[in-house]
């Protein structure tokens, strides 16, 4: 293959060590570490081996690009200035030559980088056009574009920039420790925190197929152009309290594109890698009296850490913007000074572009203090709703505020940035998870048509003796109506066929995808449904004792799902919902186990098929007593991207996606069972000694009804998440 054509759509080569402009000032002459330099060497080798270096030689001082291992030890003792000179050539994707960079339509773009931290050869970096027309790279606006030496259309180009590009950076391999004394040396803590690492997906995002507003970088909410940024500078951090008692960090966007303003600061617990985003906006109305954005008229101080004896860098101050009439505040501002922030610091939003907000999860709370910080989300989150999460946090000092913050509202066209069919397929190809089953799993998934055509039966109430076989597509199932008990499905009557169908048939299994516009369609949710002909019995764990729960939990017909939440600004996977027995949990991408580029792993629990993001035994209950969910990697797995079917994407229009008839079957996929769950439960409880009896009885009575349900479940379309947010 021609070397150039074998390359992904990348580009640049810089070094990604840490810190923001302010911390760089504290750094006299930091020197890249050996680990950084060895990455640089492998990058150079890469250029040579692929022949890319050859194609560039002669254009400029390309000895730099062909630098070999012998040069590295020499460099490692050099000053920052020398290294800066040596490493100041950077490769950028060809379509971002000087001209294109200066003409970026939206003033910003995310470029993939070839040279990366952690030995990972690819990643991304933001480039921004500054107000003065300069082009800045990464979070430090002082890193400017100087010159462009070469550019090959659709190949690569060679740019010169003014300094090392530095990104906030990891503990691990020491880069940051040398380059960036920054916060760490002045803080009272000594150990590195997860938030010191910037989370990145293992592979760069693919180039999404063109079409419509999806992954266009910005979304127009109606005179308010919105952009999603993930480049932050740290403002204030506290090192205790909050999740895992590791404190939280407060940040703000580090380089806003021309004309954009922040709505408020960003905050995140320290117990996870920096992985968030924040929306920023630009008023496009040119209307001075009634534009979409206005400066606040003043600020009120919500809280300060001034008098707290908590571990912190210095004191933090959290402010609420006071909006002018007809406008609302969408975020707080954080400062490290008791003086009010400048009125130019944030913008308030015209009321018709705001919506009701609520608190989501705790980011930080100081003990002995009524002050807490939460992430925010819109109150209205049904499919197609217009309310948008701005990524800002909500601070509460005692009572919830009487003038609460608002979320944004996409008043223009709520699905303008949704992916079309080819883009959906590209998203599935990029992110579809691999589901691992427990090595002891007896009840595997199958396709719906396999279940139907292998002897399953449709029963009609009142005619129980005359069940009928089901057509492959479910075309003879009753359509519509409600779950009124008039019909149900069951396994074949014949014992051998019954046992065979119960076990499922992995080779036939298909993943069924439902694509939904969420949060004012700033996000695409792809719910991935799997069907299992049978859900095996639950088991309890009482301290170290395994306990059979008889037939509790057994049912015919089991629908399970995980849901991907993908940003419509850039196609980045942001969160994944793991459904677990009628409830479930949202995880951030930094919590996922990746396998094969940006595809991640889902573990299906033994018998119950609940979805988990890591292996282990998860108890539903308290204090070592409850129902156990065992998940473990085995050689049995399903690649959900290998054979899938998009069963619904209503926003694409009524006839865009052919709806399989079984989807509109609204009754149960299994019969009501006739065993006595209470009796099984009592048996299990009775078998235990003394105190454990009560513990198990309590644990069982608090299990979600879904587990104890004695009826077959209904299909995906009947679940609350079909038209709404996940639980
Ligand atoms: C190439 O290197 C020479 C000698 O170090 C220097 O004078 C010249 O400015 C360099 N060219 C570029 C384009 O940086
Ligand atoms: C998606 O949109 C692009 C651009 O409008 C178009 O070329 C492509 O055919 C569309 N794909 C589908 C499957 O609709
Ligand atoms: C810039 O924003 C417009 C929407 O206003 C969008 O159509 C376009 O694709 C964006 N371009 C880039 C390169 O992000
Ligand atoms: C400002 O614009 C909004 C949206 O178009 C409109 O609802 C509101 O009435 C306007 N307010 C004034 C004072 O003109
Ligand atoms: C099971 O279903 C598959 C796929 O529909 C079909 O090819 C096969 O013949 C069926 N097997 C039996 C025993 O009915
Ligand atoms: C996908 O699964 C369906 C249902 O089991 C089956 O009919 C089809 O042949 C499979 N397609 C591929 C490419 O394996
Ligand atoms: C309980 O069950 C788990 C999962 O099957 C098994 O690994 C473990 O050894 C069992 N423990 C006892 C004490 O039987
Ligand atoms: C948002 O888009 C959906 C299409 O999925 C549409 O049905 C719905 O009416 C829109 N919502 C509003 C409030 O316009």
PDB file of C-alpha atoms and ligand atoms in Angstrom, residues 287 289-291 327 350 352, ligand 4:
ATOM      1  CA  UNK A 287     -29.494  42.783  18.149  1.00  0.00           C
ATOM      2  CA  UNK A 289     -31.393  45.338  22.889  1.00  0.00           C
ATOM      3  CA  UNK A 290     -32.767  41.818  22.527  1.00  0.00           C
ATOM      4  CA  UNK A 291     -29.864  39.602  21.482  1.00  0.00           C
ATOM      5  CA  UNK A 327     -32.370  36.686  30.589  1.00  0.00           C
ATOM      6  CA  UNK A 350     -32.407  35.141  26.665  1.00  0.00           C
ATOM      7  CA  UNK A 352     -36.801  31.761  25.444  1.00  0.00           C
TER       8      UNK A 352
HETATM    9  C1  LIG B   4     -36.947  39.254  22.382  1.00  0.00           C
HETATM   10  O1  LIG B   4     -36.966  38.164  21.476  1.00  0.00           O
HETATM   11  C2  LIG B   4     -37.759  37.059  21.898  1.00  0.00           C
HETATM   12  C3  LIG B   4     -37.572  35.919  20.911  1.00  0.00           C
HETATM   13  O2  LIG B   4     -37.748  36.362  19.601  1.00  0.00           O
HETATM   14  C4  LIG B   4     -39.187  37.476  22.031  1.00  0.00           C
HETATM   15  O3  LIG B   4     -39.966  36.377  22.508  1.00  0.00           O
HETATM   16  C5  LIG B   4     -39.278  38.622  23.020  1.00  0.00           C
HETATM   17  O4  LIG B   4     -40.589  39.078  23.073  1.00  0.00           O
HETATM   18  C6  LIG B   4     -38.352  39.753  22.590  1.00  0.00           C
HETATM   19  N1  LIG B   4     -38.345  40.768  23.645  1.00  0.00           N
HETATM   20  C7  LIG B   4     -38.399  42.058  23.366  1.00  0.00           C
HETATM   21  C8  LIG B   4     -38.357  42.953  24.545  1.00  0.00           C
HETATM   22  O5  LIG B   4     -38.478  42.461  22.222  1.00  0.00           O
END
